[in-house]
Amino acid sequence: MSSSTESSPGTPISPEQLIALNDEIAALIRAGIPLELGLRELGGDSNGGLSRISSLLSERMSRGESLPEALAAEGNRFPRAYRAIVEAGLRAGRLPAALEAVSSFTWEMLDFRRKLGLAALYPLTVFTLAYGMFLLFLAEMVSRYQSAYETFRIPLTGLLQFFVTIRDSMAMWAWVLPVVILFAICWLMVALRGSGGFSAFPFVGVKHYRFAMFAELLAMQIEHSITLPEGIVLSAEATGSPAMKKSARLLADHVSQGGNMTSQPAVAGAFPPFLRWLMIDGERQGKLSHALRLAADMYRRRAINSLIWFKTLFPVLTGMFIGGGIVLLYSLGLLVPFIEMLDGLSTGDMHPLN
């Protein structure tokens, strides 16, 4: 079956598509409908990437492949952690519950990204409008002042001369800032769609979000019989943090060689002390999954609280700086040339008549 570049193996599935696919697979299993038939119907009823993904999975399973094999055959389209959870859910006979847990976690991740994007929208809008007003000021008001100065034969000096200079070269630089803003928007969208991109926002508690993601995924995998070393590595990979992935590999090797959580501080430097302590205590009491759930809940609340502060303070502070700067610039741009013109008229500082 041929496919477009968009549907080629290796193109990551979007969170929205993953949630829709999860819900459909869970519903099909609970209804006792063969997955290959149900996914074929989903492919016919859906649009875009989800339709192609469903059709590809249905075709592979119709050829005798299991669901984990079909997912693995799609390359990097599905995250390794997701494929591991599906396989473990099948082994434990709890695939619908595992898929619903993944969907719930993915919804939380999407909501976090949406709130972060909305928090940055207001300052960006204010800045864009202010820039447009500045260009209008240069094109209209500066020209009027220049005409008045020429009428009264007053030489251009100071701030008005600066405005006239940048107005005359406006065609060379006016497009630069819109292009920068466009690139910033594209970068923001890309950053928000990838878990690794969250590292670009250290001021909104993203590190807490990553810790919550790691703990939640690891608890989910332990509950579905995935080995601890494998679960540690897969959960860290899902966070997109290079430091956490490195520490996770060291910790997984330590556990695989017979070590326990108690003796792991030296190889788990990227994990916060509280998370390490909960993992140690949970392993000691045989309740590691429960301890990880507690850690995930705590770090999730910290991330949400940080985001609330960001949403509250960031628009206010940027509004003060951007709005205050624009008011100051407009005040100087309007009043200073006018005062200089009056001063020139009162002192007779004019060009000689021809």
PDB file of C-alpha atoms in Angstrom, residues 60-61 65-74 87:
ATOM      1  CA  ARG A  60      -0.670  -5.030   8.885  1.00  0.00           C
ATOM      2  CA  MET A  61      -2.908  -6.833  11.382  1.00  0.00           C
ATOM      3  CA  GLU A  65       0.820  -9.142  12.687  1.00  0.00           C
ATOM      4  CA  SER A  66      -0.073  -8.459  16.315  1.00  0.00           C
ATOM      5  CA  LEU A  67      -0.851  -4.929  17.485  1.00  0.00           C
ATOM      6  CA  PRO A  68       2.623  -4.445  19.053  1.00  0.00           C
ATOM      7  CA  GLU A  69       4.257  -5.747  15.865  1.00  0.00           C
ATOM      8  CA  ALA A  70       2.158  -3.414  13.717  1.00  0.00           C
ATOM      9  CA  LEU A  71       3.058  -0.459  15.916  1.00  0.00           C
ATOM     10  CA  ALA A  72       6.760  -1.355  15.872  1.00  0.00           C
ATOM     11  CA  ALA A  73       6.699  -1.687  12.075  1.00  0.00           C
ATOM     12  CA  GLU A  74       5.686   1.968  11.829  1.00  0.00           C
ATOM     13  CA  GLU A  87       2.635  -4.727  24.737  1.00  0.00           C
TER      14      GLU A  87
END
